[in-house]
Amino acid sequence: MLAQLNHSRLVEQEMAANERAAIAQRELLEAIPIPLVVTAIPQHEVLHSNVPAQHWLEGRSIDPWLSGLSAPARARFFQQLADQGAANEFEVLWQGAESRNWALLSARRLLYQAQDAVLTTFTPINSLKAMEERLALWAKVFEASSESIMITDGERRIITVNRAFSRSTGYSFEEIAGQTPELLRSDRQPDAHFEEIWRVAVTRGSWQGELWLRRNTGESFPLWAVINAVRSDSDQITHFIVVAHDISERKANEQRISHLAQHDVLTDLPNRSLCVERLRLALQLAERQARRVGVLFIDLDRFKNINDSLGHHIGDSLLRSVSRSLLSAVRVGDTVSRFGGDEFVIILNGVADADEILQIVNQRLIPLIRQPHEIEGVELHISCSVGIAVYPEHGVDIETLMRNADAAMYQAKFSGRNNAQFFSIEMESRARERLDIENDLRHAVERGELRLFYQPRVACRSNRLLGAEALVRWQHPRLGLVPPGRFITVAEESGLIVPVGAWIIDEACRQQAEWRDRGLGDIPVSVNLSAVQLGDPSLLEQLATTLQARRTKPQMIELELTESLLMENVDSNIALFHALKELGIVLSIDDFGTGYSSLSYLNRFPIDKLKIDQSFVRDMLDDTNDLAITRAIIGLGHTLGLKVVAEGVEHIEEKQMLAAAGCDELQGYLFSRPLPEDEFARWIKANAALAGD
Ligand code: C2E
Ligand code: CA
Ligand code: CA
């Protein structure tokens, strides 16, 4: 009995102990912070779940897998359990009522309360997943970046590079991993530069700038690179991150742009700014080596005619051809540049003396330019005028040399073109005077400083007044009465001849009408026209308007044009002459005999008069040639049905000779100098008394 009692107490105690153990186990199970779920097989009823699992079950008691997993995931999960009796770290996206969460499921098959069951734990991995996605994104960015990226360890051993890096260097990841960036070092820059870059990256934590690297093909290329040092918590450099992009194209563009900025588009020769730069260098060098530098200003003679008559594209081709000739005339290292238009400037470096320059210019440059240029199957001929200034004789600075070469070129033009002139001191003062005159001339018309003087033209036999030539003078406030020889060329070159010429025409018309109105008679007035005026498209209209405004009869106005001017643009001039004739204006050829007019051309111009050049008249008495020419011109004029005028008649013998030769009209000091209008009016009256048929 006692034993019996004892036994039942023991059993009771054991049961109590078991009960305690079961409770403890359950408590332990409940206390595990890992979500645990036991589900039955095959219906998947939830047999047990601990508190942390409630979050995942959300009250589902039968088959939580059905709504929690996607159908394929659920199928795979149970397949694994069936095959292996377990599933480890099975990654799922768990579908809750409100949200979806990433989890790793680990499951074991077991017998639970004598029932076939599955124990599943849930490990939430949302944050890991997010990190993983970020990493994947970074990897994509890294690979997809158009910038080359290279990551090295603290010892500069390459850990990884991206595709852009491989593309621009030609090295694949496999080839370059484990190497150092030394492999890419280019000899386009000193080695010290490379060292310096790393030194800065280490000491300052970063470096950026331009740098040349070498591709695996050996070719160097420029990049813009940024290097950052990455430090650990203990401040050790653990990595270097290098981000770079290829700037070869940008460099090439920059070069193209700077080439464009420094070269003339038409000829590809250096332009003014590059020429000045080259001259600066040439002067520095010449100073050190005690050598000379030649500065040549070259202007093509009568280029404008070619351009105007044959068209701009022919003109352009000719300029290109000339630039080639110039290049072949000079030595390697000399500079041939174009300043625009038909102006070229050459710098001859390090020459010994003026003779050497003259040799180059006279033996090579001028002859090469004069050789025919074949343009579109046609041979064009051109010459040039060259002005030369030599360092240090004619200036030691750029500006002076340029200005003096320009003045010398001007002089070369003046002395008949097709030649070269060295600069001289007289040229300098002449150039300065020319500049002063141009500046003052700008205001001469508006300030009423211009005057017309009139020189009578008389009938050869009777001395009867046939007309007057209007000759311009400039009443300059400081210089006094300036003759046209000193300012007409300046006016032509500066374009001022257009307003000046318009004033002259207007004034001549006004005067003609005034004499008539005052009862002095209808005196024809002749006006000299310059080439620039002839090329002015508004000339015709301006003449017509002025004639009308001043109430002057067109036949009372004569235009004097020089022979050479006529021959410059034959076809357009013939047309213009016909239009002028249609207005009723009288036309005469001035300074006849000095040009080279072709008689066949002359015939085509609707002209009325020839004016024999003064030089023939002046020398006629002493020089039988000039007498012969004078007679020939008179004969020729008459054959063509023209009146012939002789000017510069100073002596009575000349008058007699001309009368004998049959000349029609005379003009010269013998009759009168050019006179201001009031004196001219007096002369008319006095002469009327003398003249007789
Ligand atoms: P040009 O048209 O041949 O004018 C004749 C020049 O010879 C005038 O000089 C006149 O004063 C001068 N002369 C006249 N008779 C004699 C003489 O018997 N002996 C000498 N030694 N000379 C004589 P000027 O007035 O100094 O004019 C010079 C040139 O200036 C003109 O030559 C003409 O080409 C130009 N010119 C004058 N006035 C004008 C004008 O209004 N417009 C334009 N475009 N040019 C003008
Ligand atoms: Ca004249
Ligand atoms: Ca003349």
mmCIF file with all atom_site columns, N, CA, C and O in Angstrom, residues 573-603:
data_model
loop_
_atom_site.group_PDB
_atom_site.id
_atom_site.type_symbol
_atom_site.label_atom_id
_atom_site.label_alt_id
_atom_site.label_comp_id
_atom_site.label_asym_id
_atom_site.label_entity_id
_atom_site.label_seq_id
_atom_site.pdbx_PDB_ins_code
_atom_site.Cartn_x
_atom_site.Cartn_y
_atom_site.Cartn_z
_atom_site.occupancy
_atom_site.B_iso_or_equiv
_atom_site.pdbx_formal_charge
_atom_site.auth_seq_id
_atom_site.auth_comp_id
_atom_site.auth_asym_id
_atom_site.auth_atom_id
_atom_site.pdbx_PDB_model_num
ATOM 1   N N  . ASN A 1 573 ? 31.019 99.840  -118.797 1.00 0.00 ? 573 ASN A N  1
ATOM 2   C CA . ASN A 1 573 ? 31.193 101.255 -119.096 1.00 0.00 ? 573 ASN A CA 1
ATOM 3   C C  . ASN A 1 573 ? 30.500 101.675 -120.393 1.00 0.00 ? 573 ASN A C  1
ATOM 4   O O  . ASN A 1 573 ? 29.925 102.757 -120.474 1.00 0.00 ? 573 ASN A O  1
ATOM 5   N N  . ILE A 1 574 ? 30.551 100.787 -121.374 1.00 0.00 ? 574 ILE A N  1
ATOM 6   C CA . ILE A 1 574 ? 29.876 101.117 -122.633 1.00 0.00 ? 574 ILE A CA 1
ATOM 7   C C  . ILE A 1 574 ? 28.389 101.324 -122.364 1.00 0.00 ? 574 ILE A C  1
ATOM 8   O O  . ILE A 1 574 ? 27.779 102.306 -122.808 1.00 0.00 ? 574 ILE A O  1
ATOM 9   N N  . ALA A 1 575 ? 27.818 100.434 -121.547 1.00 0.00 ? 575 ALA A N  1
ATOM 10  C CA . ALA A 1 575 ? 26.394 100.541 -121.217 1.00 0.00 ? 575 ALA A CA 1
ATOM 11  C C  . ALA A 1 575 ? 26.117 101.850 -120.478 1.00 0.00 ? 575 ALA A C  1
ATOM 12  O O  . ALA A 1 575 ? 25.158 102.571 -120.788 1.00 0.00 ? 575 ALA A O  1
ATOM 13  N N  . LEU A 1 576 ? 26.982 102.149 -119.510 1.00 0.00 ? 576 LEU A N  1
ATOM 14  C CA . LEU A 1 576 ? 26.785 103.371 -118.721 1.00 0.00 ? 576 LEU A CA 1
ATOM 15  C C  . LEU A 1 576 ? 26.883 104.619 -119.609 1.00 0.00 ? 576 LEU A C  1
ATOM 16  O O  . LEU A 1 576 ? 26.092 105.555 -119.494 1.00 0.00 ? 576 LEU A O  1
ATOM 17  N N  . PHE A 1 577 ? 27.867 104.606 -120.533 1.00 0.00 ? 577 PHE A N  1
ATOM 18  C CA . PHE A 1 577 ? 28.043 105.745 -121.432 1.00 0.00 ? 577 PHE A CA 1
ATOM 19  C C  . PHE A 1 577 ? 26.810 105.980 -122.292 1.00 0.00 ? 577 PHE A C  1
ATOM 20  O O  . PHE A 1 577 ? 26.405 107.119 -122.516 1.00 0.00 ? 577 PHE A O  1
ATOM 21  N N  . HIS A 1 578 ? 26.218 104.881 -122.743 1.00 0.00 ? 578 HIS A N  1
ATOM 22  C CA . HIS A 1 578 ? 25.015 105.033 -123.558 1.00 0.00 ? 578 HIS A CA 1
ATOM 23  C C  . HIS A 1 578 ? 23.900 105.665 -122.747 1.00 0.00 ? 578 HIS A C  1
ATOM 24  O O  . HIS A 1 578 ? 23.184 106.540 -123.236 1.00 0.00 ? 578 HIS A O  1
ATOM 25  N N  . ALA A 1 579 ? 23.808 105.248 -121.482 1.00 0.00 ? 579 ALA A N  1
ATOM 26  C CA . ALA A 1 579 ? 22.774 105.810 -120.613 1.00 0.00 ? 579 ALA A CA 1
ATOM 27  C C  . ALA A 1 579 ? 23.027 107.297 -120.376 1.00 0.00 ? 579 ALA A C  1
ATOM 28  O O  . ALA A 1 579 ? 22.092 108.114 -120.376 1.00 0.00 ? 579 ALA A O  1
ATOM 29  N N  . LEU A 1 580 ? 24.311 107.656 -120.192 1.00 0.00 ? 580 LEU A N  1
ATOM 30  C CA . LEU A 1 580 ? 24.646 109.066 -119.972 1.00 0.00 ? 580 LEU A CA 1
ATOM 31  C C  . LEU A 1 580 ? 24.324 109.894 -121.220 1.00 0.00 ? 580 LEU A C  1
ATOM 32  O O  . LEU A 1 580 ? 23.818 111.009 -121.143 1.00 0.00 ? 580 LEU A O  1
ATOM 33  N N  . LYS A 1 581 ? 24.633 109.293 -122.351 1.00 0.00 ? 581 LYS A N  1
ATOM 34  C CA . LYS A 1 581 ? 24.357 110.000 -123.613 1.00 0.00 ? 581 LYS A CA 1
ATOM 35  C C  . LYS A 1 581 ? 22.865 110.232 -123.781 1.00 0.00 ? 581 LYS A C  1
ATOM 36  O O  . LYS A 1 581 ? 22.425 111.271 -124.268 1.00 0.00 ? 581 LYS A O  1
ATOM 37  N N  . GLU A 1 582 ? 22.117 109.212 -123.323 1.00 0.00 ? 582 GLU A N  1
ATOM 38  C CA . GLU A 1 582 ? 20.676 109.321 -123.437 1.00 0.00 ? 582 GLU A CA 1
ATOM 39  C C  . GLU A 1 582 ? 20.147 110.495 -122.612 1.00 0.00 ? 582 GLU A C  1
ATOM 40  O O  . GLU A 1 582 ? 19.169 111.140 -122.991 1.00 0.00 ? 582 GLU A O  1
ATOM 41  N N  . LEU A 1 583 ? 20.823 110.748 -121.497 1.00 0.00 ? 583 LEU A N  1
ATOM 42  C CA . LEU A 1 583 ? 20.445 111.908 -120.674 1.00 0.00 ? 583 LEU A CA 1
ATOM 43  C C  . LEU A 1 583 ? 20.706 113.211 -121.424 1.00 0.00 ? 583 LEU A C  1
ATOM 44  O O  . LEU A 1 583 ? 20.157 114.252 -121.100 1.00 0.00 ? 583 LEU A O  1
ATOM 45  N N  . GLY A 1 584 ? 21.635 113.138 -122.397 1.00 0.00 ? 584 GLY A N  1
ATOM 46  C CA . GLY A 1 584 ? 21.980 114.329 -123.158 1.00 0.00 ? 584 GLY A CA 1
ATOM 47  C C  . GLY A 1 584 ? 23.322 114.915 -122.779 1.00 0.00 ? 584 GLY A C  1
ATOM 48  O O  . GLY A 1 584 ? 23.732 115.962 -123.281 1.00 0.00 ? 584 GLY A O  1
ATOM 49  N N  . ILE A 1 585 ? 24.040 114.214 -121.916 1.00 0.00 ? 585 ILE A N  1
ATOM 50  C CA . ILE A 1 585 ? 25.324 114.721 -121.424 1.00 0.00 ? 585 ILE A CA 1
ATOM 51  C C  . ILE A 1 585 ? 26.432 114.490 -122.458 1.00 0.00 ? 585 ILE A C  1
ATOM 52  O O  . ILE A 1 585 ? 26.406 113.515 -123.213 1.00 0.00 ? 585 ILE A O  1
ATOM 53  N N  . VAL A 1 586 ? 27.404 115.407 -122.507 1.00 0.00 ? 586 VAL A N  1
ATOM 54  C CA . VAL A 1 586 ? 28.535 115.295 -123.430 1.00 0.00 ? 586 VAL A CA 1
ATOM 55  C C  . VAL A 1 586 ? 29.666 114.540 -122.741 1.00 0.00 ? 586 VAL A C  1
ATOM 56  O O  . VAL A 1 586 ? 29.929 114.758 -121.561 1.00 0.00 ? 586 VAL A O  1
ATOM 57  N N  . LEU A 1 587 ? 30.329 113.631 -123.485 1.00 0.00 ? 587 LEU A N  1
ATOM 58  C CA . LEU A 1 587 ? 31.382 112.825 -122.863 1.00 0.00 ? 587 LEU A CA 1
ATOM 59  C C  . LEU A 1 587 ? 32.721 113.053 -123.535 1.00 0.00 ? 587 LEU A C  1
ATOM 60  O O  . LEU A 1 587 ? 32.826 113.049 -124.757 1.00 0.00 ? 587 LEU A O  1
ATOM 61  N N  . SER A 1 588 ? 33.762 113.239 -122.716 1.00 0.00 ? 588 SER A N  1
ATOM 62  C CA . SER A 1 588 ? 35.082 113.354 -123.327 1.00 0.00 ? 588 SER A CA 1
ATOM 63  C C  . SER A 1 588 ? 36.107 112.509 -122.586 1.00 0.00 ? 588 SER A C  1
ATOM 64  O O  . SER A 1 588 ? 35.965 112.219 -121.405 1.00 0.00 ? 588 SER A O  1
ATOM 65  N N  . ILE A 1 589 ? 37.119 112.071 -123.362 1.00 0.00 ? 589 ILE A N  1
ATOM 66  C CA . ILE A 1 589 ? 38.183 111.245 -122.794 1.00 0.00 ? 589 ILE A CA 1
ATOM 67  C C  . ILE A 1 589 ? 39.351 112.154 -122.443 1.00 0.00 ? 589 ILE A C  1
ATOM 68  O O  . ILE A 1 589 ? 39.930 112.816 -123.308 1.00 0.00 ? 589 ILE A O  1
ATOM 69  N N  . ASP A 1 590 ? 39.668 112.143 -121.139 1.00 0.00 ? 590 ASP A N  1
ATOM 70  C CA . ASP A 1 590 ? 40.712 113.012 -120.597 1.00 0.00 ? 590 ASP A CA 1
ATOM 71  C C  . ASP A 1 590 ? 42.076 112.329 -120.706 1.00 0.00 ? 590 ASP A C  1
ATOM 72  O O  . ASP A 1 590 ? 42.158 111.106 -120.783 1.00 0.00 ? 590 ASP A O  1
ATOM 73  N N  . ASP A 1 591 ? 43.125 113.141 -120.698 1.00 0.00 ? 591 ASP A N  1
ATOM 74  C CA . ASP A 1 591 ? 44.506 112.629 -120.679 1.00 0.00 ? 591 ASP A CA 1
ATOM 75  C C  . ASP A 1 591 ? 44.722 111.587 -121.761 1.00 0.00 ? 591 ASP A C  1
ATOM 76  O O  . ASP A 1 591 ? 45.380 110.566 -121.543 1.00 0.00 ? 591 ASP A O  1
ATOM 77  N N  . PHE A 1 592 ? 44.157 111.821 -122.935 1.00 0.00 ? 592 PHE A N  1
ATOM 78  C CA . PHE A 1 592 ? 44.243 110.822 -123.991 1.00 0.00 ? 592 PHE A CA 1
ATOM 79  C C  . PHE A 1 592 ? 45.671 110.674 -124.488 1.00 0.00 ? 592 PHE A C  1
ATOM 80  O O  . PHE A 1 592 ? 46.395 111.649 -124.650 1.00 0.00 ? 592 PHE A O  1
ATOM 81  N N  . GLY A 1 593 ? 46.069 109.395 -124.727 1.00 0.00 ? 593 GLY A N  1
ATOM 82  C CA . GLY A 1 593 ? 47.418 109.130 -125.226 1.00 0.00 ? 593 GLY A CA 1
ATOM 83  C C  . GLY A 1 593 ? 48.315 108.517 -124.164 1.00 0.00 ? 593 GLY A C  1
ATOM 84  O O  . GLY A 1 593 ? 49.363 107.963 -124.461 1.00 0.00 ? 593 GLY A O  1
ATOM 85  N N  . THR A 1 594 ? 47.887 108.618 -122.915 1.00 0.00 ? 594 THR A N  1
ATOM 86  C CA . THR A 1 594 ? 48.735 108.063 -121.846 1.00 0.00 ? 594 THR A CA 1
ATOM 87  C C  . THR A 1 594 ? 48.374 106.616 -121.555 1.00 0.00 ? 594 THR A C  1
ATOM 88  O O  . THR A 1 594 ? 49.185 105.852 -121.057 1.00 0.00 ? 594 THR A O  1
ATOM 89  N N  . GLY A 1 595 ? 47.155 106.251 -121.847 1.00 0.00 ? 595 GLY A N  1
ATOM 90  C CA . GLY A 1 595 ? 46.734 104.869 -121.570 1.00 0.00 ? 595 GLY A CA 1
ATOM 91  C C  . GLY A 1 595 ? 47.049 103.991 -122.744 1.00 0.00 ? 595 GLY A C  1
ATOM 92  O O  . GLY A 1 595 ? 47.843 104.348 -123.611 1.00 0.00 ? 595 GLY A O  1
ATOM 93  N N  . TYR A 1 596 ? 46.456 102.852 -122.759 1.00 0.00 ? 596 TYR A N  1
ATOM 94  C CA . TYR A 1 596 ? 46.710 101.955 -123.863 1.00 0.00 ? 596 TYR A CA 1
ATOM 95  C C  . TYR A 1 596 ? 45.387 101.571 -124.486 1.00 0.00 ? 596 TYR A C  1
ATOM 96  O O  . TYR A 1 596 ? 45.069 100.409 -124.634 1.00 0.00 ? 596 TYR A O  1
ATOM 97  N N  . SER A 1 597 ? 44.560 102.555 -124.774 1.00 0.00 ? 597 SER A N  1
ATOM 98  C CA . SER A 1 597 ? 43.249 102.160 -125.283 1.00 0.00 ? 597 SER A CA 1
ATOM 99  C C  . SER A 1 597 ? 43.394 101.460 -126.602 1.00 0.00 ? 597 SER A C  1
ATOM 100 O O  . SER A 1 597 ? 44.203 101.819 -127.440 1.00 0.00 ? 597 SER A O  1
ATOM 101 N N  . SER A 1 598 ? 42.579 100.465 -126.724 1.00 0.00 ? 598 SER A N  1
ATOM 102 C CA . SER A 1 598 ? 42.548 99.781  -127.989 1.00 0.00 ? 598 SER A CA 1
ATOM 103 C C  . SER A 1 598 ? 41.564 100.555 -128.857 1.00 0.00 ? 598 SER A C  1
ATOM 104 O O  . SER A 1 598 ? 40.491 100.951 -128.411 1.00 0.00 ? 598 SER A O  1
ATOM 105 N N  . LEU A 1 599 ? 41.983 100.835 -130.077 1.00 0.00 ? 599 LEU A N  1
ATOM 106 C CA . LEU A 1 599 ? 41.154 101.665 -130.946 1.00 0.00 ? 599 LEU A CA 1
ATOM 107 C C  . LEU A 1 599 ? 39.810 101.020 -131.230 1.00 0.00 ? 599 LEU A C  1
ATOM 108 O O  . LEU A 1 599 ? 38.800 101.685 -131.370 1.00 0.00 ? 599 LEU A O  1
ATOM 109 N N  . SER A 1 600 ? 39.834 99.684  -131.264 1.00 0.00 ? 600 SER A N  1
ATOM 110 C CA . SER A 1 600 ? 38.576 99.013  -131.561 1.00 0.00 ? 600 SER A CA 1
ATOM 111 C C  . SER A 1 600 ? 37.581 99.240  -130.424 1.00 0.00 ? 600 SER A C  1
ATOM 112 O O  . SER A 1 600 ? 36.379 99.339  -130.641 1.00 0.00 ? 600 SER A O  1
ATOM 113 N N  . TYR A 1 601 ? 38.114 99.321  -129.208 1.00 0.00 ? 601 TYR A N  1
ATOM 114 C CA . TYR A 1 601 ? 37.237 99.598  -128.081 1.00 0.00 ? 601 TYR A CA 1
ATOM 115 C C  . TYR A 1 601 ? 36.709 101.021 -128.151 1.00 0.00 ? 601 TYR A C  1
ATOM 116 O O  . TYR A 1 601 ? 35.538 101.289 -127.953 1.00 0.00 ? 601 TYR A O  1
ATOM 117 N N  . LEU A 1 602 ? 37.641 101.940 -128.407 1.00 0.00 ? 602 LEU A N  1
ATOM 118 C CA . LEU A 1 602 ? 37.314 103.362 -128.410 1.00 0.00 ? 602 LEU A CA 1
ATOM 119 C C  . LEU A 1 602 ? 36.093 103.616 -129.294 1.00 0.00 ? 602 LEU A C  1
ATOM 120 O O  . LEU A 1 602 ? 35.205 104.385 -128.961 1.00 0.00 ? 602 LEU A O  1
ATOM 121 N N  . ASN A 1 603 ? 36.109 102.902 -130.392 1.00 0.00 ? 603 ASN A N  1
ATOM 122 C CA . ASN A 1 603 ? 35.047 103.007 -131.371 1.00 0.00 ? 603 ASN A CA 1
ATOM 123 C C  . ASN A 1 603 ? 33.671 102.664 -130.804 1.00 0.00 ? 603 ASN A C  1
ATOM 124 O O  . ASN A 1 603 ? 32.659 103.141 -131.268 1.00 0.00 ? 603 ASN A O  1
#
